[in-house]
Short mmCIF file of C-alpha atoms and ligand atoms in Angstrom, two decimals:
data_model
loop_
_atom_site.label_atom_id
_atom_site.label_comp_id
_atom_site.label_asym_id
_atom_site.label_seq_id
_atom_site.Cartn_x
_atom_site.Cartn_y
_atom_site.Cartn_z
CA MET A 1 59.92 35.73 39.72
CA LYS A 2 58.80 39.10 38.42
CA GLN A 3 60.70 38.60 35.22
CA LYS A 4 59.15 35.15 34.75
CA ILE A 5 55.63 36.56 35.31
CA ASP A 6 56.17 39.40 32.81
CA GLU A 7 57.64 37.01 30.29
CA LEU A 8 54.69 34.60 30.54
CA LEU A 9 52.19 37.45 30.23
CA SER A 10 53.77 38.88 27.10
CA GLN A 11 54.20 35.37 25.66
CA ALA A 12 50.49 34.68 26.33
CA ASN A 13 49.43 38.00 24.78
CA GLU A 14 51.36 37.26 21.63
CA LYS A 15 50.50 33.59 21.18
CA ILE A 16 46.81 33.81 22.06
CA LYS A 17 46.17 36.60 19.56
CA MET A 18 47.83 34.66 16.77
CA VAL A 19 45.94 31.47 17.31
CA ALA A 20 43.79 30.55 14.29
CA ASP A 21 41.16 28.13 15.62
CA THR A 22 39.54 26.91 18.83
CA LYS A 23 41.46 23.65 18.74
CA ALA A 24 44.87 25.43 18.76
CA LEU A 25 43.55 27.76 21.46
CA TYR A 26 42.72 24.78 23.63
CA ASP A 27 46.30 23.51 23.22
CA LEU A 28 47.57 26.92 24.41
CA LYS A 29 45.29 26.79 27.43
CA VAL A 30 46.85 23.48 28.36
CA PHE A 31 50.32 24.92 27.76
CA PHE A 32 49.78 27.85 30.18
CA LEU A 33 47.18 26.72 32.68
CA GLY A 34 47.14 22.91 32.50
CA LYS A 35 48.41 20.62 35.25
CA GLN A 36 51.84 20.49 33.61
CA GLY A 37 51.50 24.08 32.36
CA GLU A 38 53.81 27.08 32.79
CA VAL A 39 51.70 28.97 35.36
CA THR A 40 51.24 25.85 37.45
CA ALA A 41 55.01 25.30 37.37
CA LEU A 42 55.47 28.86 38.61
CA MET A 43 53.05 28.17 41.49
CA LYS A 44 55.21 25.22 42.47
CA GLU A 45 58.25 27.50 42.67
CA LEU A 46 56.55 29.59 45.37
CA GLY A 47 57.71 27.01 47.88
CA LYS A 48 61.32 27.95 47.23
CA LEU A 49 60.74 31.59 48.27
CA PRO A 50 61.14 32.89 51.81
CA LYS A 51 57.89 32.47 53.76
CA GLU A 52 57.05 36.21 54.06
CA GLU A 53 57.36 36.77 50.30
CA ARG A 54 55.04 33.90 49.36
CA PRO A 55 51.61 35.67 49.78
CA GLU A 56 52.63 38.62 47.62
CA TRP A 57 53.94 36.44 44.77
CA GLY A 58 51.09 34.04 45.21
CA GLN A 59 48.65 36.91 44.52
CA LYS A 60 50.64 38.01 41.51
CA ILE A 61 50.67 34.54 40.01
CA ASN A 62 46.91 34.29 40.58
CA ALA A 63 46.44 37.63 38.87
CA LEU A 64 48.54 36.32 35.96
CA LYS A 65 46.40 33.19 35.79
CA LYS A 66 43.26 35.36 35.69
CA GLN A 67 44.66 37.59 32.93
CA ILE A 68 45.66 34.64 30.79
CA SER A 69 42.24 33.04 31.37
CA GLU A 70 40.50 36.21 30.23
CA LEU A 71 42.73 36.49 27.18
CA ILE A 72 41.85 32.92 26.27
CA ASP A 73 38.10 33.43 26.90
CA ASN A 74 37.97 36.56 24.76
CA GLN A 75 39.89 34.93 21.97
CA HIS A 76 37.61 31.89 22.26
CA LYS A 77 34.50 34.00 21.79
CA GLU A 78 36.01 35.68 18.77
CA LEU A 79 37.11 32.43 17.19
CA GLU A 80 33.74 30.82 17.82
CA LEU A 81 31.94 33.65 16.08
CA LYS A 82 34.38 33.46 13.20
CA GLU A 83 33.92 29.70 12.87
CA LEU A 84 30.13 30.01 13.03
CA ASN A 85 30.19 32.63 10.28
CA GLN A 86 32.39 30.39 8.18
CA GLN A 87 30.00 27.51 8.71
CA ILE A 88 26.96 29.59 7.80
CA GLU A 89 28.79 30.84 4.75
CA SER A 90 29.75 27.35 3.54
CA GLU A 91 26.45 25.63 4.39
CA LYS A 92 24.10 28.04 2.70
CA LEU A 93 20.51 26.74 2.82
CA ASP A 94 19.01 26.38 -0.64
CA LEU A 95 15.38 27.21 -0.06
CA THR A 96 14.53 26.41 -3.66
CA LEU A 97 15.43 22.69 -3.25
CA PRO A 98 12.36 20.41 -3.42
CA GLY A 99 11.27 18.92 -0.08
CA PRO A 100 11.50 15.21 0.72
CA GLN A 101 9.13 13.12 -1.43
CA ILE A 102 6.11 11.73 0.41
CA GLU A 103 4.54 8.73 -1.36
CA GLN A 104 0.96 9.47 -2.30
CA GLY A 105 -1.67 6.78 -1.75
CA SER A 106 -4.11 5.76 -4.46
CA ARG A 107 -7.16 3.56 -4.99
CA HIS A 108 -6.28 -0.13 -5.21
CA PRO A 109 -6.50 -1.40 -8.81
CA LEU A 110 -9.15 -3.96 -7.79
CA SER A 111 -11.29 -1.23 -6.22
CA LYS A 112 -10.91 0.88 -9.36
CA VAL A 113 -11.89 -2.01 -11.64
CA THR A 114 -14.87 -2.89 -9.41
CA GLU A 115 -16.05 0.72 -9.42
CA GLU A 116 -15.70 0.88 -13.17
CA ILE A 117 -17.73 -2.32 -13.72
CA VAL A 118 -20.45 -1.08 -11.36
CA GLU A 119 -20.51 2.30 -13.09
CA ILE A 120 -20.89 0.77 -16.58
CA LEU A 121 -23.70 -1.58 -15.55
CA SER A 122 -25.51 0.97 -13.40
CA ARG A 123 -25.97 3.01 -16.58
CA ILE A 124 -28.35 0.29 -17.79
CA GLY A 125 -30.30 -0.02 -14.58
CA PHE A 126 -28.33 -2.36 -12.30
CA SER A 127 -27.93 -1.53 -8.62
CA VAL A 128 -25.61 -3.02 -6.00
CA ARG A 129 -26.43 -5.65 -3.34
CA SER A 130 -24.17 -7.46 -0.91
CA GLY A 131 -24.21 -10.56 1.28
CA PRO A 132 -22.21 -12.28 4.03
CA MET A 133 -18.83 -13.90 3.40
CA ILE A 134 -19.71 -16.81 5.68
CA GLU A 135 -22.69 -18.56 4.14
CA LYS A 136 -24.96 -21.37 5.11
CA ASP A 137 -24.64 -24.40 2.86
CA TRP A 138 -28.16 -23.57 1.66
CA TYR A 139 -27.20 -20.22 0.12
CA ASN A 140 -23.83 -21.22 -1.28
CA PHE A 141 -24.99 -24.60 -2.65
CA GLU A 142 -28.46 -26.08 -2.01
CA ALA A 143 -30.66 -23.22 -3.22
CA LEU A 144 -28.37 -22.85 -6.24
CA ASN A 145 -29.31 -26.37 -7.17
CA ILE A 146 -26.05 -27.91 -5.96
CA PRO A 147 -27.24 -30.72 -3.65
CA LYS A 148 -24.91 -32.44 -1.17
CA ASP A 149 -22.74 -35.07 -2.87
CA HIS A 150 -23.31 -33.41 -6.24
CA PRO A 151 -20.12 -33.61 -8.32
CA ALA A 152 -20.42 -29.85 -9.03
CA ARG A 153 -19.27 -29.19 -5.45
CA ASP A 154 -15.86 -30.48 -6.51
CA MET A 155 -15.58 -27.59 -9.00
CA GLN A 156 -15.25 -25.27 -6.02
CA ASP A 157 -12.63 -26.21 -3.45
CA THR A 158 -14.56 -25.14 -0.41
CA PHE A 159 -13.34 -23.92 2.97
CA TYR A 160 -15.79 -25.40 5.47
CA ILE A 161 -16.26 -23.55 8.79
CA THR A 162 -18.74 -26.05 10.20
CA GLU A 163 -20.59 -28.83 8.47
CA ASP A 164 -23.28 -26.32 7.56
CA HIS A 165 -21.24 -23.10 7.09
CA VAL A 166 -18.72 -22.26 4.39
CA LEU A 167 -16.66 -19.28 3.27
CA ARG A 168 -18.67 -18.40 0.17
CA THR A 169 -17.02 -19.88 -2.91
CA HIS A 170 -18.76 -17.46 -5.28
CA THR A 171 -21.01 -14.39 -5.25
CA SER A 172 -24.00 -16.40 -6.53
CA PRO A 173 -25.49 -16.85 -3.00
CA ILE A 174 -26.30 -13.12 -3.18
CA GLN A 175 -28.74 -14.06 -5.98
CA ILE A 176 -30.61 -16.22 -3.45
CA HIS A 177 -30.64 -13.57 -0.68
CA THR A 178 -31.94 -10.99 -3.15
CA MET A 179 -34.68 -13.20 -4.58
CA GLU A 180 -35.77 -14.15 -1.05
CA ASN A 181 -35.99 -10.51 0.02
CA GLU A 182 -37.17 -8.67 -3.08
CA LYS A 183 -39.94 -9.07 -5.58
CA PRO A 184 -39.21 -9.18 -9.31
CA PRO A 185 -38.41 -7.36 -11.51
CA ILE A 186 -34.86 -7.58 -10.17
CA ARG A 187 -31.74 -6.10 -11.73
CA ILE A 188 -28.80 -6.32 -9.36
CA LEU A 189 -25.03 -6.45 -9.20
CA ALA A 190 -23.12 -8.06 -6.34
CA PRO A 191 -19.37 -7.48 -6.12
CA GLY A 192 -17.57 -9.27 -3.31
CA SER A 193 -14.78 -11.31 -1.83
CA VAL A 194 -14.90 -15.10 -2.36
CA PHE A 195 -12.76 -17.98 -1.11
CA ARG A 196 -11.44 -21.20 -2.59
CA CYS A 197 -8.81 -23.62 -1.40
CA ASP A 198 -6.52 -22.99 -4.38
CA SER A 199 -3.30 -21.02 -4.99
CA ASP A 200 -0.90 -20.45 -7.94
CA ILE A 201 -0.01 -17.62 -10.32
CA SER A 202 -3.56 -17.38 -11.63
CA HIS A 203 -5.50 -18.59 -8.54
CA SER A 204 -5.68 -16.96 -5.13
CA PRO A 205 -7.48 -18.49 -2.10
CA ASN A 206 -9.26 -15.15 -1.68
CA PHE A 207 -10.37 -13.30 -4.79
CA TYR A 208 -13.18 -11.07 -6.03
CA GLN A 209 -16.16 -11.72 -8.24
CA ILE A 210 -19.00 -9.60 -9.49
CA GLU A 211 -22.38 -11.21 -9.95
CA ALA A 212 -25.26 -9.91 -12.04
CA LEU A 213 -28.85 -11.11 -11.78
CA VAL A 214 -31.87 -10.07 -13.79
CA VAL A 215 -35.34 -11.45 -13.13
CA ASP A 216 -38.10 -10.17 -15.37
CA GLN A 217 -40.74 -11.24 -17.86
CA LYS A 218 -39.67 -12.59 -21.26
CA VAL A 219 -35.95 -12.65 -20.45
CA SER A 220 -33.92 -14.59 -23.00
CA MET A 221 -30.40 -15.58 -23.91
CA ALA A 222 -30.43 -12.62 -26.35
CA ASP A 223 -30.77 -10.19 -23.40
CA LEU A 224 -27.87 -11.88 -21.64
CA LYS A 225 -25.65 -11.70 -24.71
CA GLY A 226 -26.61 -8.11 -25.48
CA THR A 227 -25.86 -6.98 -21.93
CA ILE A 228 -22.51 -8.74 -21.73
CA SER A 229 -21.42 -7.54 -25.19
CA TYR A 230 -22.30 -3.97 -24.25
CA PHE A 231 -20.39 -4.33 -21.00
CA VAL A 232 -17.26 -5.84 -22.62
CA LYS A 233 -17.09 -3.04 -25.19
CA GLU A 234 -17.47 -0.36 -22.52
CA PHE A 235 -14.90 -1.96 -20.21
CA PHE A 236 -12.21 -3.24 -22.60
CA GLY A 237 -12.82 -1.19 -25.75
CA GLU A 238 -15.16 -0.86 -28.73
CA GLU A 239 -13.17 -3.33 -30.87
CA ILE A 240 -13.35 -6.20 -28.34
CA LYS A 241 -15.63 -9.09 -29.34
CA THR A 242 -17.56 -11.42 -27.03
CA ARG A 243 -17.90 -15.18 -27.48
CA PHE A 244 -20.16 -17.62 -25.62
CA ARG A 245 -19.17 -21.28 -25.18
CA PRO A 246 -21.69 -23.89 -23.99
CA SER A 247 -20.94 -24.84 -20.39
CA PHE A 248 -22.56 -26.17 -17.25
CA PHE A 249 -23.58 -24.55 -13.97
CA PRO A 250 -26.26 -26.21 -11.82
CA PHE A 251 -28.01 -22.85 -11.25
CA THR A 252 -28.28 -21.78 -14.91
CA GLU A 253 -29.80 -23.54 -17.88
CA PRO A 254 -28.58 -23.15 -20.54
CA SER A 255 -25.14 -22.09 -19.33
CA ALA A 256 -22.29 -20.42 -21.17
CA GLU A 257 -18.71 -19.53 -20.48
CA VAL A 258 -17.96 -15.93 -21.53
CA ASP A 259 -14.80 -15.15 -23.52
CA CYS A 260 -13.69 -11.87 -25.03
CA SER A 261 -11.13 -11.30 -27.77
CA CYS A 262 -7.81 -10.60 -26.08
CA PRO A 263 -7.57 -6.84 -25.38
CA ILE A 264 -3.76 -7.06 -25.05
CA CYS A 265 -2.95 -8.44 -28.53
CA LYS A 266 -6.35 -7.65 -30.10
CA GLY A 267 -6.84 -11.33 -30.86
CA LYS A 268 -3.51 -11.97 -32.58
CA GLY A 269 -2.18 -14.24 -29.82
CA CYS A 270 0.02 -13.39 -26.83
CA ARG A 271 1.02 -14.59 -23.37
CA THR A 272 -2.14 -13.28 -21.69
CA CYS A 273 -4.43 -15.28 -24.02
CA LYS A 274 -1.96 -18.19 -24.27
CA ASP A 275 -1.84 -17.60 -28.05
CA THR A 276 -5.53 -18.36 -28.52
CA GLY A 277 -6.67 -14.78 -29.14
CA TRP A 278 -9.47 -15.24 -26.55
CA VAL A 279 -9.62 -14.86 -22.76
CA GLU A 280 -12.22 -16.22 -20.37
CA ILE A 281 -13.87 -13.70 -18.05
CA GLY A 282 -16.58 -15.76 -16.32
CA GLY A 283 -19.73 -17.85 -16.40
CA SER A 284 -23.31 -17.03 -17.35
CA GLY A 285 -26.69 -18.46 -18.20
CA LEU A 286 -30.45 -18.28 -17.82
CA VAL A 287 -31.63 -18.80 -14.25
CA ASN A 288 -32.50 -22.48 -13.79
CA PRO A 289 -36.27 -22.77 -12.97
CA LYS A 290 -35.26 -25.07 -10.09
CA VAL A 291 -33.58 -22.08 -8.42
CA PHE A 292 -36.82 -20.08 -8.80
CA ASP A 293 -38.61 -22.97 -7.08
CA TYR A 294 -36.24 -22.75 -4.10
CA VAL A 295 -36.88 -19.02 -3.64
CA LYS A 296 -40.59 -19.36 -4.43
CA ILE A 297 -40.68 -17.29 -7.59
CA ASP A 298 -43.11 -18.56 -10.23
CA SER A 299 -40.95 -19.68 -13.13
CA LYS A 300 -43.93 -19.71 -15.50
CA GLN A 301 -44.26 -15.97 -15.04
CA TRP A 302 -40.65 -14.95 -14.52
CA GLN A 303 -37.37 -15.70 -16.27
CA GLY A 304 -33.91 -14.47 -15.56
CA TYR A 305 -30.27 -14.43 -16.49
CA ALA A 306 -27.15 -14.29 -14.37
CA PHE A 307 -23.46 -13.91 -14.89
CA GLY A 308 -20.42 -13.91 -12.64
CA PHE A 309 -17.02 -12.46 -13.59
CA GLY A 310 -13.67 -12.69 -11.85
CA ILE A 311 -12.52 -9.16 -10.97
CA GLU A 312 -8.79 -10.03 -10.76
CA ARG A 313 -9.10 -11.75 -14.16
CA MET A 314 -10.67 -8.64 -15.67
CA ALA A 315 -7.96 -6.40 -14.17
CA MET A 316 -5.20 -8.78 -15.33
CA ILE A 317 -6.60 -8.87 -18.86
CA LYS A 318 -7.20 -5.14 -19.05
CA TYR A 319 -3.74 -4.17 -17.78
CA GLY A 320 -1.67 -7.20 -18.90
CA ILE A 321 -0.80 -8.29 -15.33
CA ASP A 322 0.63 -11.81 -15.37
CA ASP A 323 0.62 -12.76 -11.67
CA ILE A 324 -2.52 -12.59 -9.49
CA ARG A 325 -0.40 -12.38 -6.31
CA LEU A 326 0.73 -8.84 -7.25
CA PHE A 327 -2.65 -7.51 -6.10
CA ASN A 328 -1.91 -8.47 -2.50
CA GLU A 329 1.82 -7.87 -2.21
CA ASN A 330 1.66 -4.11 -1.59
CA HIS A 331 4.51 -3.09 -3.90
CA ILE A 332 4.31 0.69 -4.24
CA ASP A 333 5.77 0.51 -7.77
CA PHE A 334 3.00 -1.86 -8.86
CA LEU A 335 0.17 0.05 -7.17
CA LYS A 336 1.40 3.47 -8.40
CA GLN A 337 0.79 2.50 -12.02
CA PHE A 338 -2.99 2.71 -11.51
CA GLN A 339 -3.08 6.25 -10.08
N1 LIG B 1 -20.82 -18.68 -9.74
C1 LIG B 1 -20.12 -19.19 -10.91
C2 LIG B 1 -18.67 -19.48 -10.51
O1 LIG B 1 -18.19 -18.92 -9.58
C3 LIG B 1 -20.16 -18.21 -12.05
C4 LIG B 1 -21.54 -17.96 -12.56
C5 LIG B 1 -22.32 -16.92 -12.08
C6 LIG B 1 -22.04 -18.77 -13.56
C7 LIG B 1 -23.58 -16.71 -12.57
C8 LIG B 1 -23.32 -18.55 -14.08
C9 LIG B 1 -24.08 -17.53 -13.55
O2 LIG B 1 -18.00 -20.26 -11.16
#
């Protein structure tokens, strides 16, 4: 028994010191102290000894167990420290590496374009008004000289909320609110969200317009053309020309569609202008005296002009964007380009 105990102790001393990692040390622990281990086997042999010798050898085997345990624990601590140092050594932190990229937000391109239009026109005396998105039939149609059953209502695919309430189909009702509430001279801009029952790559059921209204004495078509030409040059570039085509709107007379020479190809012809060299940006005209009658402004004393541009259209033309749906799809790569 004594020989066996001495042998195991010296074997343990030797093997435990030579062990190279915690995994191999664990295997040794099993070898000596595990259920099938050497020390346990020795314990089992106690039974073969005479009864009076058992306590003495029992104590000695326990002492052996304790010694081997301590040897293993000490070696474990040492190995752990060694392994930690190795890990620290191999996983050096590089404090000069850039941190994770956080996407930065930016103004939406439509907000930027709206702000730019407002800024350009406020330089020549326009100031901003707004109105409700749900309008009474009167403001969206009647007072703009679009009576019920008038074919012009078909031009605007209307979302009806009730028989008498609509989602505004244009920003022109803000003309009516302003003329009801303010006395001329009037010089206002009204940007806002409008709704039409229409959807494809160049039409969205919800889009933005910006309306301009001037009411003053001796206002003529020349003032309208001068203002729009100035605006187009400031917004798209000095070399961009403006063209007016006769048109019809019930609330203006005469009326004109506004085109500008294509800022993308400079009038040579491209996809944006469908090879015509010109792109349409909106409608315009002199305020129809019938509208002045509705809002009780004396049309003998006052004249006016108005125009309404599509903000998405202006952004698409300015930046060569070919699908209106991109504005609402929230693609970071698209939005980032306008930072
Ligand atoms: N409200 C018209 C539209 O949406 C545009 C317009 C505004 C035309 C002002 C003339 C004057 O089609």
